[in-house]
Amino acid sequence: MRPIWSGTISFGLVSVPVQMYSATESKELRFHFLHKDDLQPIGYDKVRKDTGKHVDSDDVVRGFEIEKGKYVPIEDEDLDRLDIELTHAIDILDFADLEEIDPIYFRKAYYLSPQDGAEKPYRLLVRALDETGKVGIAKVVIRNKQHLAALRAHDGVLVLETMYYADEVRKPESVNGKTRLQKAEVEMAKSLVENLSGSFKPEKYDDEYRKELLKLLRDKAKGKELPEPQKAEEAEVVDLMAALRESVERTKTQQGSNKRTTRRRKPAKKAS
């Protein structure tokens, strides 16, 4: 992988030169625009909004609309006029417990690797974060945007997770309607949650929708008969307590079956 950013982690008087790599990738299927008559791809064309005429890529610059209809162009050299320490540094402001950060604030994860000669302070920071259970709350500029970020240890490497600022997280609307919850309903719901609880194993989960969609597209390309479109069914009004009770019983049965399977799979002890 090619690094997308290089700079320095700074906390206290310690500096760690690092390079940044994207830690995730989207597996989303991407579609193209096609002409309906012969299925030839339709390209994205840059045109002027006032005349509709085509504009070559070499003639396109970035700009900011400072007021309605008035733009100011910005170039790379303009960005270099900003504080160089800010644009090439991950400045740790505080350390905090990861559990204190609501997941709603996280945006995108990046791996950080040490630059040549920085292996020891890099390993030192990884170990310190790992053994204290803390994450560094930092600010960093990536692709012309200053991000709030959490720096944490993960499998022996540093991960930088960009975050939303407080004013970027919208306040949720309150739930409409007033209702009283019965104690028995709450206890039954908690039992269901407990029965369905377990260790988080990311490899357990798969993007079934993407796989099914890809299979459908391949079948369509081969001229195979496709299944009939499914119609959305209206939500059925059910007795909440009855549904909870049945769900709890089913999960109990499933748990018992899993435990019996696990016991059968245990290897026999060798005779001494």
PDB file of N, CA and C in Angstrom, residues 16-63:
ATOM      1  N   VAL A  16       7.180  11.089  17.021  1.00  0.00           N
ATOM      2  CA  VAL A  16       7.287   9.816  16.317  1.00  0.00           C
ATOM      3  C   VAL A  16       6.938  10.037  14.846  1.00  0.00           C
ATOM      4  N   PRO A  17       7.925  10.030  13.953  1.00  0.00           N
ATOM      5  CA  PRO A  17       7.637  10.165  12.520  1.00  0.00           C
ATOM      6  C   PRO A  17       6.892   8.921  12.007  1.00  0.00           C
ATOM      7  N   VAL A  18       5.778   9.140  11.316  1.00  0.00           N
ATOM      8  CA  VAL A  18       4.963   8.022  10.846  1.00  0.00           C
ATOM      9  C   VAL A  18       4.462   8.267   9.429  1.00  0.00           C
ATOM     10  N   GLN A  19       3.979   7.187   8.818  1.00  0.00           N
ATOM     11  CA  GLN A  19       3.274   7.262   7.545  1.00  0.00           C
ATOM     12  C   GLN A  19       1.886   6.673   7.736  1.00  0.00           C
ATOM     13  N   MET A  20       0.910   7.196   6.987  1.00  0.00           N
ATOM     14  CA  MET A  20      -0.472   6.800   7.162  1.00  0.00           C
ATOM     15  C   MET A  20      -0.972   6.004   5.957  1.00  0.00           C
ATOM     16  N   TYR A  21      -1.717   4.906   6.268  1.00  0.00           N
ATOM     17  CA  TYR A  21      -2.313   4.061   5.248  1.00  0.00           C
ATOM     18  C   TYR A  21      -3.795   3.857   5.576  1.00  0.00           C
ATOM     19  N   SER A  22      -4.617   3.774   4.564  1.00  0.00           N
ATOM     20  CA  SER A  22      -6.033   3.514   4.805  1.00  0.00           C
ATOM     21  C   SER A  22      -6.192   2.124   5.392  1.00  0.00           C
ATOM     22  N   ALA A  23      -6.971   2.017   6.474  1.00  0.00           N
ATOM     23  CA  ALA A  23      -7.136   0.729   7.156  1.00  0.00           C
ATOM     24  C   ALA A  23      -8.357  -0.038   6.661  1.00  0.00           C
ATOM     25  N   THR A  24      -9.221   0.607   5.901  1.00  0.00           N
ATOM     26  CA  THR A  24     -10.439  -0.047   5.434  1.00  0.00           C
ATOM     27  C   THR A  24     -10.632   0.217   3.948  1.00  0.00           C
ATOM     28  N   GLU A  25     -11.479  -0.584   3.319  1.00  0.00           N
ATOM     29  CA  GLU A  25     -11.835  -0.365   1.922  1.00  0.00           C
ATOM     30  C   GLU A  25     -13.284  -0.750   1.717  1.00  0.00           C
ATOM     31  N   SER A  26     -13.962  -0.026   0.865  1.00  0.00           N
ATOM     32  CA  SER A  26     -15.367  -0.301   0.607  1.00  0.00           C
ATOM     33  C   SER A  26     -15.499  -1.419  -0.420  1.00  0.00           C
ATOM     34  N   LYS A  27     -16.381  -2.362  -0.130  1.00  0.00           N
ATOM     35  CA  LYS A  27     -16.669  -3.449  -1.071  1.00  0.00           C
ATOM     36  C   LYS A  27     -17.979  -3.181  -1.814  1.00  0.00           C
ATOM     37  N   GLU A  28     -18.452  -1.943  -1.728  1.00  0.00           N
ATOM     38  CA  GLU A  28     -19.712  -1.576  -2.365  1.00  0.00           C
ATOM     39  C   GLU A  28     -19.615  -1.751  -3.876  1.00  0.00           C
ATOM     40  N   LEU A  29     -20.632  -2.335  -4.470  1.00  0.00           N
ATOM     41  CA  LEU A  29     -20.660  -2.496  -5.925  1.00  0.00           C
ATOM     42  C   LEU A  29     -20.909  -1.143  -6.578  1.00  0.00           C
ATOM     43  N   ARG A  30     -20.096  -0.825  -7.568  1.00  0.00           N
ATOM     44  CA  ARG A  30     -20.210   0.469  -8.237  1.00  0.00           C
ATOM     45  C   ARG A  30     -20.811   0.267  -9.631  1.00  0.00           C
ATOM     46  N   PHE A  31     -21.818   1.066  -9.935  1.00  0.00           N
ATOM     47  CA  PHE A  31     -22.494   0.942 -11.212  1.00  0.00           C
ATOM     48  C   PHE A  31     -22.083   2.073 -12.154  1.00  0.00           C
ATOM     49  N   HIS A  32     -22.224   1.819 -13.461  1.00  0.00           N
ATOM     50  CA  HIS A  32     -21.884   2.809 -14.486  1.00  0.00           C
ATOM     51  C   HIS A  32     -23.167   3.305 -15.153  1.00  0.00           C
ATOM     52  N   PHE A  33     -23.118   4.522 -15.676  1.00  0.00           N
ATOM     53  CA  PHE A  33     -24.211   5.026 -16.490  1.00  0.00           C
ATOM     54  C   PHE A  33     -24.022   4.503 -17.911  1.00  0.00           C
ATOM     55  N   LEU A  34     -25.103   3.946 -18.492  1.00  0.00           N
ATOM     56  CA  LEU A  34     -25.040   3.360 -19.825  1.00  0.00           C
ATOM     57  C   LEU A  34     -26.124   3.974 -20.707  1.00  0.00           C
ATOM     58  N   HIS A  35     -25.876   3.978 -22.024  1.00  0.00           N
ATOM     59  CA  HIS A  35     -26.918   4.388 -22.957  1.00  0.00           C
ATOM     60  C   HIS A  35     -27.901   3.237 -23.096  1.00  0.00           C
ATOM     61  N   LYS A  36     -29.193   3.511 -22.990  1.00  0.00           N
ATOM     62  CA  LYS A  36     -30.191   2.442 -22.952  1.00  0.00           C
ATOM     63  C   LYS A  36     -30.298   1.665 -24.266  1.00  0.00           C
ATOM     64  N   ASP A  37     -29.848   2.268 -25.399  1.00  0.00           N
ATOM     65  CA  ASP A  37     -29.999   1.595 -26.694  1.00  0.00           C
ATOM     66  C   ASP A  37     -28.949   0.524 -26.918  1.00  0.00           C
ATOM     67  N   ASP A  38     -27.661   0.835 -26.628  1.00  0.00           N
ATOM     68  CA  ASP A  38     -26.592  -0.134 -26.915  1.00  0.00           C
ATOM     69  C   ASP A  38     -25.711  -0.437 -25.711  1.00  0.00           C
ATOM     70  N   LEU A  39     -26.103   0.057 -24.528  1.00  0.00           N
ATOM     71  CA  LEU A  39     -25.383  -0.212 -23.270  1.00  0.00           C
ATOM     72  C   LEU A  39     -23.930   0.256 -23.286  1.00  0.00           C
ATOM     73  N   GLN A  40     -23.651   1.313 -24.030  1.00  0.00           N
ATOM     74  CA  GLN A  40     -22.310   1.890 -24.023  1.00  0.00           C
ATOM     75  C   GLN A  40     -22.182   2.849 -22.841  1.00  0.00           C
ATOM     76  N   PRO A  41     -20.999   2.823 -22.170  1.00  0.00           N
ATOM     77  CA  PRO A  41     -20.834   3.669 -20.984  1.00  0.00           C
ATOM     78  C   PRO A  41     -20.996   5.157 -21.289  1.00  0.00           C
ATOM     79  N   ILE A  42     -21.609   5.858 -20.363  1.00  0.00           N
ATOM     80  CA  ILE A  42     -21.763   7.306 -20.441  1.00  0.00           C
ATOM     81  C   ILE A  42     -20.772   7.920 -19.454  1.00  0.00           C
ATOM     82  N   GLY A  43     -19.856   8.736 -19.934  1.00  0.00           N
ATOM     83  CA  GLY A  43     -18.822   9.310 -19.092  1.00  0.00           C
ATOM     84  C   GLY A  43     -19.288  10.542 -18.332  1.00  0.00           C
ATOM     85  N   TYR A  44     -18.534  10.855 -17.283  1.00  0.00           N
ATOM     86  CA  TYR A  44     -18.807  12.075 -16.513  1.00  0.00           C
ATOM     87  C   TYR A  44     -18.100  13.225 -17.210  1.00  0.00           C
ATOM     88  N   ASP A  45     -18.854  14.248 -17.570  1.00  0.00           N
ATOM     89  CA  ASP A  45     -18.278  15.361 -18.320  1.00  0.00           C
ATOM     90  C   ASP A  45     -18.333  16.631 -17.489  1.00  0.00           C
ATOM     91  N   LYS A  46     -17.237  17.379 -17.507  1.00  0.00           N
ATOM     92  CA  LYS A  46     -17.190  18.666 -16.803  1.00  0.00           C
ATOM     93  C   LYS A  46     -17.691  19.754 -17.751  1.00  0.00           C
ATOM     94  N   VAL A  47     -18.767  20.415 -17.346  1.00  0.00           N
ATOM     95  CA  VAL A  47     -19.346  21.464 -18.181  1.00  0.00           C
ATOM     96  C   VAL A  47     -19.568  22.712 -17.342  1.00  0.00           C
ATOM     97  N   ARG A  48     -19.561  23.857 -18.008  1.00  0.00           N
ATOM     98  CA  ARG A  48     -19.867  25.118 -17.333  1.00  0.00           C
ATOM     99  C   ARG A  48     -21.346  25.142 -16.982  1.00  0.00           C
ATOM    100  N   LYS A  49     -21.660  25.632 -15.785  1.00  0.00           N
ATOM    101  CA  LYS A  49     -23.060  25.678 -15.376  1.00  0.00           C
ATOM    102  C   LYS A  49     -23.822  26.794 -16.086  1.00  0.00           C
ATOM    103  N   ASP A  50     -23.080  27.814 -16.567  1.00  0.00           N
ATOM    104  CA  ASP A  50     -23.781  28.925 -17.210  1.00  0.00           C
ATOM    105  C   ASP A  50     -24.058  28.679 -18.682  1.00  0.00           C
ATOM    106  N   THR A  51     -23.122  27.979 -19.375  1.00  0.00           N
ATOM    107  CA  THR A  51     -23.298  27.773 -20.816  1.00  0.00           C
ATOM    108  C   THR A  51     -23.509  26.316 -21.196  1.00  0.00           C
ATOM    109  N   GLY A  52     -23.131  25.375 -20.312  1.00  0.00           N
ATOM    110  CA  GLY A  52     -23.246  23.959 -20.636  1.00  0.00           C
ATOM    111  C   GLY A  52     -22.117  23.452 -21.508  1.00  0.00           C
ATOM    112  N   LYS A  53     -21.115  24.296 -21.793  1.00  0.00           N
ATOM    113  CA  LYS A  53     -20.007  23.886 -22.649  1.00  0.00           C
ATOM    114  C   LYS A  53     -18.988  23.057 -21.866  1.00  0.00           C
ATOM    115  N   HIS A  54     -18.344  22.106 -22.574  1.00  0.00           N
ATOM    116  CA  HIS A  54     -17.340  21.232 -21.967  1.00  0.00           C
ATOM    117  C   HIS A  54     -16.105  22.024 -21.562  1.00  0.00           C
ATOM    118  N   VAL A  55     -15.483  21.630 -20.438  1.00  0.00           N
ATOM    119  CA  VAL A  55     -14.258  22.264 -19.946  1.00  0.00           C
ATOM    120  C   VAL A  55     -13.216  21.166 -19.715  1.00  0.00           C
ATOM    121  N   ASP A  56     -12.018  21.336 -20.255  1.00  0.00           N
ATOM    122  CA  ASP A  56     -10.944  20.363 -20.064  1.00  0.00           C
ATOM    123  C   ASP A  56     -10.501  20.344 -18.601  1.00  0.00           C
ATOM    124  N   SER A  57     -10.026  19.179 -18.163  1.00  0.00           N
ATOM    125  CA  SER A  57      -9.591  19.032 -16.767  1.00  0.00           C
ATOM    126  C   SER A  57      -8.484  20.009 -16.413  1.00  0.00           C
ATOM    127  N   ASP A  58      -7.607  20.307 -17.389  1.00  0.00           N
ATOM    128  CA  ASP A  58      -6.486  21.232 -17.136  1.00  0.00           C
ATOM    129  C   ASP A  58      -6.970  22.642 -16.837  1.00  0.00           C
ATOM    130  N   ASP A  59      -8.193  22.940 -17.221  1.00  0.00           N
ATOM    131  CA  ASP A  59      -8.724  24.289 -17.018  1.00  0.00           C
ATOM    132  C   ASP A  59      -9.611  24.392 -15.773  1.00  0.00           C
ATOM    133  N   VAL A  60      -9.648  23.323 -14.990  1.00  0.00           N
ATOM    134  CA  VAL A  60     -10.490  23.309 -13.787  1.00  0.00           C
ATOM    135  C   VAL A  60      -9.630  23.545 -12.552  1.00  0.00           C
ATOM    136  N   VAL A  61     -10.029  24.483 -11.708  1.00  0.00           N
ATOM    137  CA  VAL A  61      -9.326  24.763 -10.451  1.00  0.00           C
ATOM    138  C   VAL A  61     -10.328  24.658  -9.298  1.00  0.00           C
ATOM    139  N   ARG A  62      -9.800  24.522  -8.100  1.00  0.00           N
ATOM    140  CA  ARG A  62     -10.659  24.514  -6.920  1.00  0.00           C
ATOM    141  C   ARG A  62     -10.932  25.939  -6.451  1.00  0.00           C
ATOM    142  N   GLY A  63     -12.073  26.135  -5.843  1.00  0.00           N
ATOM    143  CA  GLY A  63     -12.397  27.464  -5.351  1.00  0.00           C
ATOM    144  C   GLY A  63     -13.418  27.393  -4.240  1.00  0.00           C
TER     145      GLY A  63
END
